Short mmCIF file of C-alpha atoms and ligand atoms in Angstrom, two decimals:
data_model
loop_
_atom_site.label_atom_id
_atom_site.label_comp_id
_atom_site.label_asym_id
_atom_site.label_seq_id
_atom_site.Cartn_x
_atom_site.Cartn_y
_atom_site.Cartn_z
CA MET A 1 7.30 15.92 -20.31
CA ASP A 2 7.27 12.15 -20.67
CA SER A 3 8.26 10.21 -17.60
CA THR A 4 10.54 7.21 -17.62
CA PHE A 5 7.94 5.48 -15.42
CA GLU A 6 5.00 6.14 -17.72
CA TYR A 7 4.00 3.19 -19.89
CA LYS A 8 2.13 4.39 -22.96
CA THR A 9 -0.65 1.89 -23.51
CA ASP A 10 -4.44 1.64 -23.59
CA ILE A 11 -5.80 1.97 -20.07
CA ALA A 12 -8.96 0.07 -19.13
CA TRP A 13 -10.31 2.53 -16.56
CA CYS A 14 -13.44 4.69 -16.89
CA GLN A 15 -12.94 8.31 -17.85
CA GLY A 16 -12.66 10.35 -14.64
CA CYS A 17 -11.64 7.38 -12.44
CA GLY A 18 -9.47 8.37 -9.47
CA ASN A 19 -6.93 5.72 -10.51
CA PHE A 20 -5.66 8.13 -13.20
CA GLY A 21 -4.89 10.81 -10.60
CA LEU A 22 -3.09 8.38 -8.32
CA ARG A 23 -1.11 7.01 -11.26
CA LYS A 24 0.12 10.54 -11.95
CA ILE A 25 0.96 11.12 -8.28
CA VAL A 26 2.93 7.85 -8.06
CA ILE A 27 4.85 8.64 -11.28
CA ASN A 28 5.77 12.09 -9.96
CA ALA A 29 6.84 10.71 -6.59
CA LEU A 30 9.11 8.14 -8.29
CA GLU A 31 10.58 10.82 -10.57
CA GLU A 32 11.31 13.20 -7.72
CA LEU A 33 12.96 10.44 -5.68
CA GLU A 34 15.15 9.72 -8.73
CA ILE A 35 14.69 6.02 -8.20
CA GLU A 36 16.71 3.71 -10.42
CA LYS A 37 14.23 1.61 -12.35
CA GLU A 38 16.34 -1.52 -11.95
CA LYS A 39 15.96 -1.28 -8.17
CA LEU A 40 12.19 -0.89 -8.18
CA VAL A 41 9.56 -3.66 -8.04
CA PHE A 42 5.79 -3.14 -7.90
CA VAL A 43 3.47 -5.83 -6.59
CA SER A 44 -0.31 -5.94 -6.84
CA GLY A 45 -3.30 -8.24 -6.45
CA ILE A 46 -6.57 -8.13 -8.43
CA GLY A 47 -8.90 -5.21 -9.14
CA GLN A 48 -8.97 -1.93 -11.03
CA ALA A 49 -6.37 -0.45 -8.67
CA ALA A 50 -4.27 -3.58 -8.90
CA LYS A 51 -3.92 -3.03 -12.66
CA SER A 52 -1.86 0.09 -11.89
CA PRO A 53 1.61 -1.48 -12.28
CA GLN A 54 0.60 -2.73 -15.74
CA TYR A 55 0.31 0.92 -16.78
CA LEU A 56 3.74 1.87 -15.45
CA ASP A 57 7.11 1.18 -17.01
CA VAL A 58 8.35 -0.83 -14.04
CA ASN A 59 9.16 -4.39 -13.03
CA TYR A 60 6.12 -5.87 -11.36
CA PHE A 61 4.54 -9.03 -10.00
CA ASN A 62 0.77 -9.39 -10.27
CA GLY A 63 -0.48 -11.84 -7.67
CA LEU A 64 -3.82 -13.40 -6.80
CA HIS A 65 -6.67 -11.40 -5.25
CA GLY A 66 -5.58 -10.18 -1.82
CA ARG A 67 -2.19 -11.83 -2.13
CA ALA A 68 0.10 -8.91 -2.92
CA LEU A 69 1.75 -8.70 0.49
CA PRO A 70 3.33 -12.18 0.84
CA PRO A 71 5.19 -11.94 -2.51
CA ALA A 72 6.15 -8.34 -1.74
CA ALA A 73 7.70 -9.35 1.59
CA GLY A 74 9.31 -12.35 -0.15
CA ILE A 75 10.84 -10.21 -2.90
CA LYS A 76 12.29 -7.81 -0.32
CA ALA A 77 13.65 -10.73 1.72
CA ALA A 78 15.23 -12.34 -1.36
CA ASN A 79 16.94 -9.06 -2.27
CA PRO A 80 16.93 -6.33 0.40
CA ASN A 81 18.53 -3.89 -2.07
CA LEU A 82 15.23 -3.59 -3.98
CA ILE A 83 12.58 -0.92 -3.39
CA VAL A 84 9.24 -2.73 -3.14
CA VAL A 85 5.92 -0.91 -3.62
CA VAL A 86 2.49 -2.54 -3.42
CA GLU A 87 -0.53 -0.98 -5.16
CA SER A 88 -3.91 -2.33 -4.24
CA GLY A 89 -7.61 -1.56 -3.80
CA ASP A 90 -9.47 -1.38 -0.50
CA GLY A 91 -11.20 -4.70 -1.26
CA ASP A 92 -7.97 -6.39 -2.30
CA MET A 93 -5.97 -5.16 0.70
CA TYR A 94 -8.49 -5.01 3.55
CA GLY A 95 -10.97 -7.68 2.36
CA GLU A 96 -9.41 -10.61 0.53
CA GLY A 97 -5.98 -9.60 1.80
CA GLY A 98 -7.04 -8.59 5.32
CA ASN A 99 -5.22 -11.41 7.07
CA HIS A 100 -1.99 -10.67 5.20
CA PHE A 101 -2.40 -6.97 6.05
CA ILE A 102 -2.40 -7.74 9.79
CA HIS A 103 0.55 -10.11 9.72
CA ALA A 104 2.67 -8.04 7.33
CA ILE A 105 2.36 -5.12 9.78
CA ARG A 106 3.52 -7.40 12.62
CA ARG A 107 6.55 -8.53 10.62
CA ASN A 108 7.46 -5.04 9.42
CA PRO A 109 9.15 -5.70 6.06
CA ASP A 110 10.58 -2.55 4.47
CA ILE A 111 7.85 -2.18 1.83
CA THR A 112 5.42 0.60 0.89
CA VAL A 113 1.73 -0.18 0.52
CA ILE A 114 -0.45 2.29 -1.41
CA VAL A 115 -4.17 1.50 -1.16
CA HIS A 116 -6.56 3.07 -3.68
CA ASN A 117 -9.51 3.50 -1.31
CA ASN A 118 -12.63 4.10 -3.42
CA MET A 119 -14.86 2.44 -0.80
CA VAL A 120 -16.29 -0.13 -3.25
CA TYR A 121 -15.30 -3.14 -5.29
CA GLY A 122 -14.87 -1.33 -8.62
CA LEU A 123 -13.83 -4.15 -10.96
CA THR A 124 -16.75 -6.40 -9.97
CA LYS A 125 -19.32 -3.62 -10.39
CA GLY A 126 -19.72 -1.80 -7.13
CA GLN A 127 -20.45 -4.32 -4.38
CA ALA A 128 -19.62 -3.20 -0.83
CA SER A 129 -16.00 -3.46 0.26
CA PRO A 130 -14.75 -3.39 3.86
CA THR A 131 -14.57 0.44 3.73
CA THR A 132 -18.02 1.08 2.21
CA PRO A 133 -19.93 3.47 4.48
CA LYS A 134 -22.81 2.00 6.43
CA GLY A 135 -26.16 2.57 4.70
CA MET A 136 -24.82 2.78 1.12
CA LYS A 137 -26.99 0.96 -1.40
CA THR A 138 -25.12 -1.15 -3.92
CA PRO A 139 -26.17 -3.62 -6.66
CA VAL A 140 -25.80 -6.41 -4.05
CA GLN A 141 -26.62 -4.59 -0.80
CA THR A 142 -29.88 -3.26 -2.27
CA SER A 143 -31.34 -2.17 1.08
CA GLY A 144 -28.08 -0.58 2.17
CA VAL A 145 -24.94 -1.91 3.84
CA PHE A 146 -25.74 -2.82 7.46
CA GLU A 147 -22.22 -3.77 8.55
CA GLU A 148 -19.74 -1.38 10.15
CA PRO A 149 -16.82 -0.45 7.86
CA ILE A 150 -13.31 -1.21 9.04
CA ASN A 151 -10.93 1.61 9.91
CA PRO A 152 -7.60 0.66 8.27
CA LEU A 153 -5.61 3.49 9.84
CA ALA A 154 -6.82 2.75 13.37
CA MET A 155 -6.11 -0.93 12.75
CA ALA A 156 -2.57 -0.22 11.53
CA ILE A 157 -1.79 2.15 14.42
CA SER A 158 -3.15 -0.34 16.96
CA LEU A 159 -0.71 -2.91 15.48
CA ASP A 160 2.11 -0.36 15.77
CA ALA A 161 2.67 -0.19 11.99
CA SER A 162 5.82 1.75 11.34
CA PHE A 163 4.34 4.42 8.99
CA VAL A 164 0.62 5.21 8.67
CA ALA A 165 -0.77 7.95 6.43
CA ARG A 166 -3.80 9.00 4.43
CA GLY A 167 -3.76 10.91 1.16
CA SER A 168 -6.43 11.88 -1.33
CA VAL A 169 -6.26 12.01 -5.11
CA GLY A 170 -7.65 15.56 -5.01
CA GLU A 171 -4.61 16.66 -2.94
CA PHE A 172 -1.80 16.11 -5.43
CA LYS A 173 1.18 17.65 -3.62
CA LEU A 174 0.23 16.37 -0.17
CA THR A 175 -0.25 12.81 -1.42
CA LYS A 176 2.90 12.86 -3.56
CA ASP A 177 4.95 14.06 -0.57
CA ILE A 178 3.44 11.38 1.68
CA ILE A 179 4.26 8.66 -0.88
CA LYS A 180 7.83 9.94 -1.18
CA LYS A 181 8.23 9.83 2.60
CA ALA A 182 6.63 6.38 2.76
CA ILE A 183 9.04 4.99 0.15
CA THR A 184 12.09 6.43 1.93
CA HIS A 185 10.83 5.31 5.36
CA ARG A 186 12.43 2.09 6.62
CA GLY A 187 9.73 -0.44 7.54
CA PHE A 188 6.12 -1.21 6.60
CA SER A 189 4.46 1.96 5.28
CA LEU A 190 0.72 2.23 4.72
CA VAL A 191 -0.62 5.05 2.54
CA ASP A 192 -4.39 4.82 2.28
CA VAL A 193 -5.51 7.15 -0.54
CA PHE A 194 -9.08 8.39 -0.93
CA GLN A 195 -10.18 8.31 -4.54
CA ALA A 196 -13.43 8.27 -6.46
CA CYS A 197 -14.93 5.38 -8.42
CA VAL A 198 -17.01 7.58 -10.70
CA THR A 199 -19.08 4.69 -12.04
CA PHE A 200 -20.15 2.71 -8.96
CA ASN A 201 -19.82 5.06 -5.98
CA LYS A 202 -22.08 8.05 -6.46
CA ILE A 203 -21.72 9.14 -2.82
CA ASN A 204 -17.96 9.37 -2.22
CA THR A 205 -17.28 11.48 -5.30
CA HIS A 206 -14.27 13.69 -6.08
CA ALA A 207 -16.25 16.65 -4.68
CA TRP A 208 -17.28 14.68 -1.57
CA PHE A 209 -13.65 13.81 -0.75
CA LYS A 210 -12.64 17.45 -1.22
CA LYS A 211 -15.43 18.66 1.06
CA ASN A 212 -15.01 16.01 3.76
CA THR A 213 -11.23 16.05 4.29
CA TYR A 214 -8.68 18.41 5.81
CA SER A 215 -4.88 18.31 6.08
CA LEU A 216 -3.13 17.79 9.40
CA ASP A 217 -0.87 20.73 10.21
CA ASP A 218 2.70 20.71 11.52
CA SER A 219 1.51 20.74 15.13
CA HIS A 220 0.77 17.00 14.85
CA ASP A 221 3.70 14.95 16.13
CA PRO A 222 3.58 11.62 14.21
CA THR A 223 5.54 9.87 16.96
CA ASP A 224 2.63 10.45 19.36
CA ARG A 225 0.81 7.14 18.98
CA ASN A 226 -2.16 8.00 21.22
CA LYS A 227 -2.82 11.22 19.32
CA ALA A 228 -2.42 9.37 16.00
CA PHE A 229 -4.97 6.79 17.11
CA GLU A 230 -7.38 9.54 18.21
CA LEU A 231 -7.00 11.25 14.79
CA SER A 232 -7.56 7.95 12.99
CA LEU A 233 -11.02 7.74 14.60
CA GLN A 234 -12.05 11.12 13.18
CA SER A 235 -14.42 11.30 10.22
CA SER A 236 -16.45 14.05 8.52
CA PRO A 237 -14.06 15.72 8.07
CA TRP A 238 -11.40 13.02 7.70
CA PRO A 239 -7.79 14.06 8.38
CA LEU A 240 -5.12 13.67 5.68
CA GLY A 241 -1.39 13.46 6.29
CA ILE A 242 1.12 11.34 8.18
CA PHE A 243 -0.63 10.09 11.30
CA TYR A 244 2.01 7.85 12.81
CA LYS A 245 5.65 6.85 12.48
CA ASN A 246 7.74 4.42 14.49
CA GLU A 247 11.35 4.40 13.32
CA HIS A 248 12.54 1.98 16.00
CA LYS A 249 10.98 -1.29 14.91
CA PRO A 250 13.17 -4.17 13.70
CA ILE A 251 12.84 -4.80 9.96
CA PHE A 252 11.65 -8.29 8.94
CA GLU A 253 14.34 -9.10 6.38
CA GLU A 254 17.15 -7.70 8.52
CA GLU A 255 16.20 -10.15 11.28
CA LEU A 256 16.64 -13.15 8.97
CA ALA A 257 19.74 -15.24 9.67
CA VAL A 258 21.19 -14.67 6.18
CA TYR A 259 21.37 -10.90 6.62
CA ARG A 260 21.94 -10.61 10.36
CA ASN A 261 25.66 -9.96 9.94
CA GLY A 262 24.86 -6.88 7.80
CA ASP A 263 25.75 -8.53 4.47
CA LYS A 264 22.93 -7.61 2.07
CA THR A 265 24.06 -9.82 -0.82
CA PRO A 266 20.82 -11.03 -2.45
CA LEU A 267 20.06 -14.73 -2.19
CA TYR A 268 20.54 -15.37 -5.93
CA LYS A 269 24.16 -14.24 -5.68
CA ARG A 270 25.02 -16.56 -2.80
CA THR A 271 26.49 -20.02 -3.19
CA ARG A 272 25.13 -22.67 -0.89
CA ASP A 273 27.47 -25.07 0.80
CA PRO A 274 25.86 -28.53 0.40
CA LYS A 275 27.97 -29.78 3.32
CA ILE A 276 25.89 -27.66 5.73
CA ILE A 277 22.65 -29.25 4.53
CA ASP A 278 24.26 -32.73 4.63
CA SER A 279 25.37 -32.25 8.20
CA LEU A 280 21.91 -30.97 9.21
CA LEU A 281 20.30 -34.03 7.60
CA GLN A 282 22.81 -36.35 9.27
CA GLN A 283 21.87 -34.88 12.66
CA LYS A 284 18.22 -35.82 12.02
CA ILE A 285 18.87 -39.42 10.89
C1 TPP B 301 -10.57 -14.73 -4.02
C2 TPP B 301 -11.33 -13.84 -4.98
N1 TPP B 301 -12.48 -13.29 -4.59
C3 TPP B 301 -13.16 -12.48 -5.41
C4 TPP B 301 -12.68 -12.21 -6.67
C5 TPP B 301 -13.46 -11.29 -7.59
N2 TPP B 301 -12.94 -9.92 -7.60
C6 TPP B 301 -12.05 -9.51 -8.55
S1 TPP B 301 -11.69 -7.87 -8.41
C7 TPP B 301 -12.72 -7.71 -7.07
C8 TPP B 301 -12.93 -6.39 -6.39
C9 TPP B 301 -11.71 -5.52 -6.28
O1 TPP B 301 -12.03 -4.43 -5.50
P1 TPP B 301 -10.94 -3.45 -4.93
O2 TPP B 301 -9.78 -4.20 -4.41
O3 TPP B 301 -11.60 -2.52 -3.99
O4 TPP B 301 -10.39 -2.72 -6.22
P2 TPP B 301 -11.05 -1.75 -7.28
O5 TPP B 301 -11.50 -2.64 -8.41
O6 TPP B 301 -12.17 -1.01 -6.61
O7 TPP B 301 -9.92 -0.88 -7.65
C10 TPP B 301 -13.34 -8.93 -6.74
C11 TPP B 301 -14.31 -9.12 -5.64
C12 TPP B 301 -11.46 -12.80 -7.07
N3 TPP B 301 -10.90 -12.52 -8.24
N4 TPP B 301 -10.80 -13.60 -6.21
S1 SF4 B 302 -15.38 1.04 -12.30
FE1 SF4 B 302 -14.73 2.60 -10.83
S2 SF4 B 302 -12.70 1.93 -10.13
FE2 SF4 B 302 -13.17 0.83 -12.03
S3 SF4 B 302 -12.25 2.06 -13.64
FE3 SF4 B 302 -14.39 2.67 -13.47
S4 SF4 B 302 -14.36 4.41 -12.08
FE4 SF4 B 302 -12.42 3.35 -11.83
#
């Protein structure tokens, strides 16, 4: 069945790329949530993953490399009635966009961030990204990566991000359910999704992700931050599921003066009283 979110166009991804699987998962999650298209905005940066919104039938803003989060938070602040979803690669989000990642978590806008984590820079031909495993040889790191990779989940939990999860393209239902919960969660939601770059990462393949991951069971309480942090440090096998949730954090846009009285009228529908600005200017003269 055709989806209302599926944009039928040529797709510039290699055959077998994990981006296709995640595209399908995202489309299914949106369908099942019965989201009204008019209320949905996607935001992305630069990279293979960041092309994702171009292949969906959605409103989207395509920003500069690493710069998806500031416009996403801005869009949500300009109209809190919108559902804002960011799609990004590990290089775009944790490398070029690393600083924005940290500060967006601190601010806690009500946006969902889905990171296609293929552990390399795919678009620029396989150089190491911040999540490339130590020792991997790449066209640039020809003797192997000698730096430690970052751990985005541990980082997010340490910053008390309000929703932190990991999915995998090989786990369709699990990842779709996580994305649905992330979108309906109020606050900054991170969903890091393992996926293969079949062309430039010959180590972390579809089969490797399948073999080296397991799903958290219901005994994990996602409000237990210490346990979530402990789980985020696990690798080989890497846990999948919702690690951490904090439903008690103030939401960035709701703290802004214009919305503090509970009125969510978007900024474009408000009329400004020039007298207020005049009186403010007069006070400064
Ligand atoms: C500031 C800046 N630095 C570098 C680049 C070049 N560049 C474009 S895409 C890309 C890699 C993207 O990797 P990732 O975000 O992991 O996405 P993928 O292509 O793997 O999906 C790089 C380095 C750029 N466009 N802008
Ligand atoms: S280079 Fe890698 S990330 Fe890019 S489309 Fe091909 S398989 Fe996907």
